[in-house]
């Protein structure tokens, strides 16, 4: 057993050139039933003091396995090889379990996504944070509990004494993510690995967490950031690695990789990020350009009218919460109305009310000028095919034992079912509409990729030739390049079929890309509505202003000053930034500003 | 707790804006929720007890034959037809001539005041007969549950989530052990540890050393049974992100298993324990007869054979009380282990 101890790294020092982590030729493989499968093939980089290195990639790119192999936790059946793997100058390839345990927590902190499941849900956060100290024998009980409070204060948790006694489930998303960060930095590790630290967080919370990571970096910590989200990476990273299928396609200083990427995949990734500057043009390289005159055929009578919608829920303790309060809007033919809001804002409940899946407490919904919410379900059925829905997770909205053919067949209206040949023709037409191979008809949903599933789900929604499709977070769970393809597809379908979209999302970039008009919801009420230009250009309501200010600024063209090779990005309005500052900086605003 | 989801929404500004009020109003809501839960639980417990007592009462009536004749025959120790004159004093003594509803209400009143009536056979109050045997049975049941937990926790912590071979061996053992018949296991234990190794007395005895083998006989199949559900939960918990977080903090495998995973995995076993405590009382009959121990089990068997219905009714009601009390305890322990349950 090795008795050598890890040399104490210099903490809290300004950035110097010392290499805290040196990785050369890192490979990781898993042995599965089908043999050995390599998921990381030759990753090399250095992490310097006070530096942030980011690994960007989509699901399956091997970025998380890379991060875990750096701390010796790739999981069961995993094998790691490297030419060099040095932490603070020590070769970790010959580490025993005990050496790793000494290192983890003390010299490397790890932040996973979603603290609701990444902290033990049964214990108060002070026990979780204190555990990081206790495991390494730091201090006694009293000094540990003082330290926990100190850490919570440092990561900006208000009322640390109260919050420390609460469990993760009792804290809001932002507070518990900060508690998770506090547990990772309890012993001031020189390296912090953050694996998708802001995924699944609301945009304002994301801004707080990013500001916290930024201030850690300024205090001298080295950060390895793992993310699928380029706009998050652009905020923090000094150096970026782009990974796909276990390989590093490109790496270099952040400004170079984002500003003048040399690999096609990087360019596709950057172009796929939706936002206001991408309005009216395709996000995906293969897609045909969108025509701007698509709204020519628009009529004047709204297809959907919601007036004064109210929905209340009674909790188990008898308390009444108003999930939707006095929401009104109209949707014109061929129009896309975006509803944006954070979790709990009532946007999905609004969708369910519009779909007639939830009883209204007040207000009316009219569909195609006819009563809709006032009707009993039996009489609503005739109109049901006129309004359909696409959900975030298509897999759970499919019967897993049905093939694609049966799923689509089930959605066909009566007039398309007259004979086997008309049915078949309509199915093939639907598949062609969403660019799917007819071969997939015999497949089960489980054997489709995420993008294919969402296409099937869109085909199903279009099968009855609806006037309105409700898209409830329909692209939120997809990788960015797949999301780009689906968004392009939706734009094209709207152009060809003239369908109206009620597009619900928490993602401001997506909303600003697709919407003709936008409703901003908070606590069940619409706080502001308008065109993307007015909402993003001159937000009036303080909440909208806060929301817009929280969007990670991502405008690749501004990174180096050199224009991106991508065709004619529309110029961003000069007043796009709520604070009236230029939109060219990749630096996040100071922590205090965001947290205040 | 629908409030937190709303707090999530507003950048946590809401929670931070009203710092002083949040925890107290939260505490009040919590204690109200707890109080409501207790009232509901106690109400349903009373319904269960009333149901059990009622079923036991009407089961007596459903038995073939005239009750007075049965009572007289039990006392006389011979089965024959009796004349009305012979039966009259019995009818009067047990109030059998009154309307059924009156007898039923009288019976319920007796239960509430703790009067279970007199044994037909022994001419003594049922409460006295049960009281003599109850201690031994409760000691046996509780010891069995304790042993089962010890065996289960050690076995699952050692073998769960340890790679394919050890895991398969662990769960195979669970299944085999859970299926062991108590009489066979009891005799085996008796042969090996009492007769062979002479570690424990052959005949029950009243001391703690006499309790070990009977309790193990009940505990071993129970441990296998509880292991099956605990193991599934244990392996699920091992894959959770918070376990990864704990490992990332430098916690070792044993630390993770004992201080994080076990607590999550114990929940289904706690639920099972409520059921098991009742089951060990019924299952005690076999063990008591193998090890010649006193206990409720043998009294129940004797009473059923002799059609000594007040004793049977008393024991059935008692077991129901037991179930109810234990399940209330299980609920309390459950909320201690998983505090999230209080909110929902």
GROMACS .gro file of C-alpha atoms in nm, chain A residues 10 13-21 46-52 88 190-191 217 219-223 238:
model
   27
   10UNK     CA    1  -0.145   2.595  -0.371
   13UNK     CA    2  -0.368   3.184  -0.590
   14UNK     CA    3  -0.389   3.391  -0.902
   15UNK     CA    4  -0.351   3.196  -1.222
   16UNK     CA    5  -0.003   3.073  -1.287
   17UNK     CA    6   0.122   2.837  -1.548
   18UNK     CA    7   0.139   2.526  -1.332
   19UNK     CA    8  -0.036   2.226  -1.479
   20UNK     CA    9  -0.277   2.068  -1.236
   21UNK     CA   10  -0.405   1.802  -1.468
   46UNK     CA   11  -0.378   2.025  -1.991
   47UNK     CA   12  -0.570   2.199  -1.717
   48UNK     CA   13  -0.377   2.493  -1.572
   49UNK     CA   14  -0.434   2.671  -1.246
   50UNK     CA   15  -0.719   2.918  -1.267
   51UNK     CA   16  -0.816   2.796  -1.610
   52UNK     CA   17  -1.142   2.657  -1.743
   88UNK     CA   18  -0.057   1.766  -0.955
  190UNK     CA   19  -0.770   2.295  -0.680
  191UNK     CA   20  -0.970   2.127  -0.957
  217UNK     CA   21  -1.224   3.036  -1.125
  219UNK     CA   22  -1.030   3.253  -0.683
  220UNK     CA   23  -0.781   3.026  -0.856
  221UNK     CA   24  -0.965   2.698  -0.900
  222UNK     CA   25  -0.921   2.507  -1.225
  223UNK     CA   26  -1.250   2.409  -1.380
  238UNK     CA   27  -1.063   2.940  -2.186
   0.00000   0.00000   0.00000
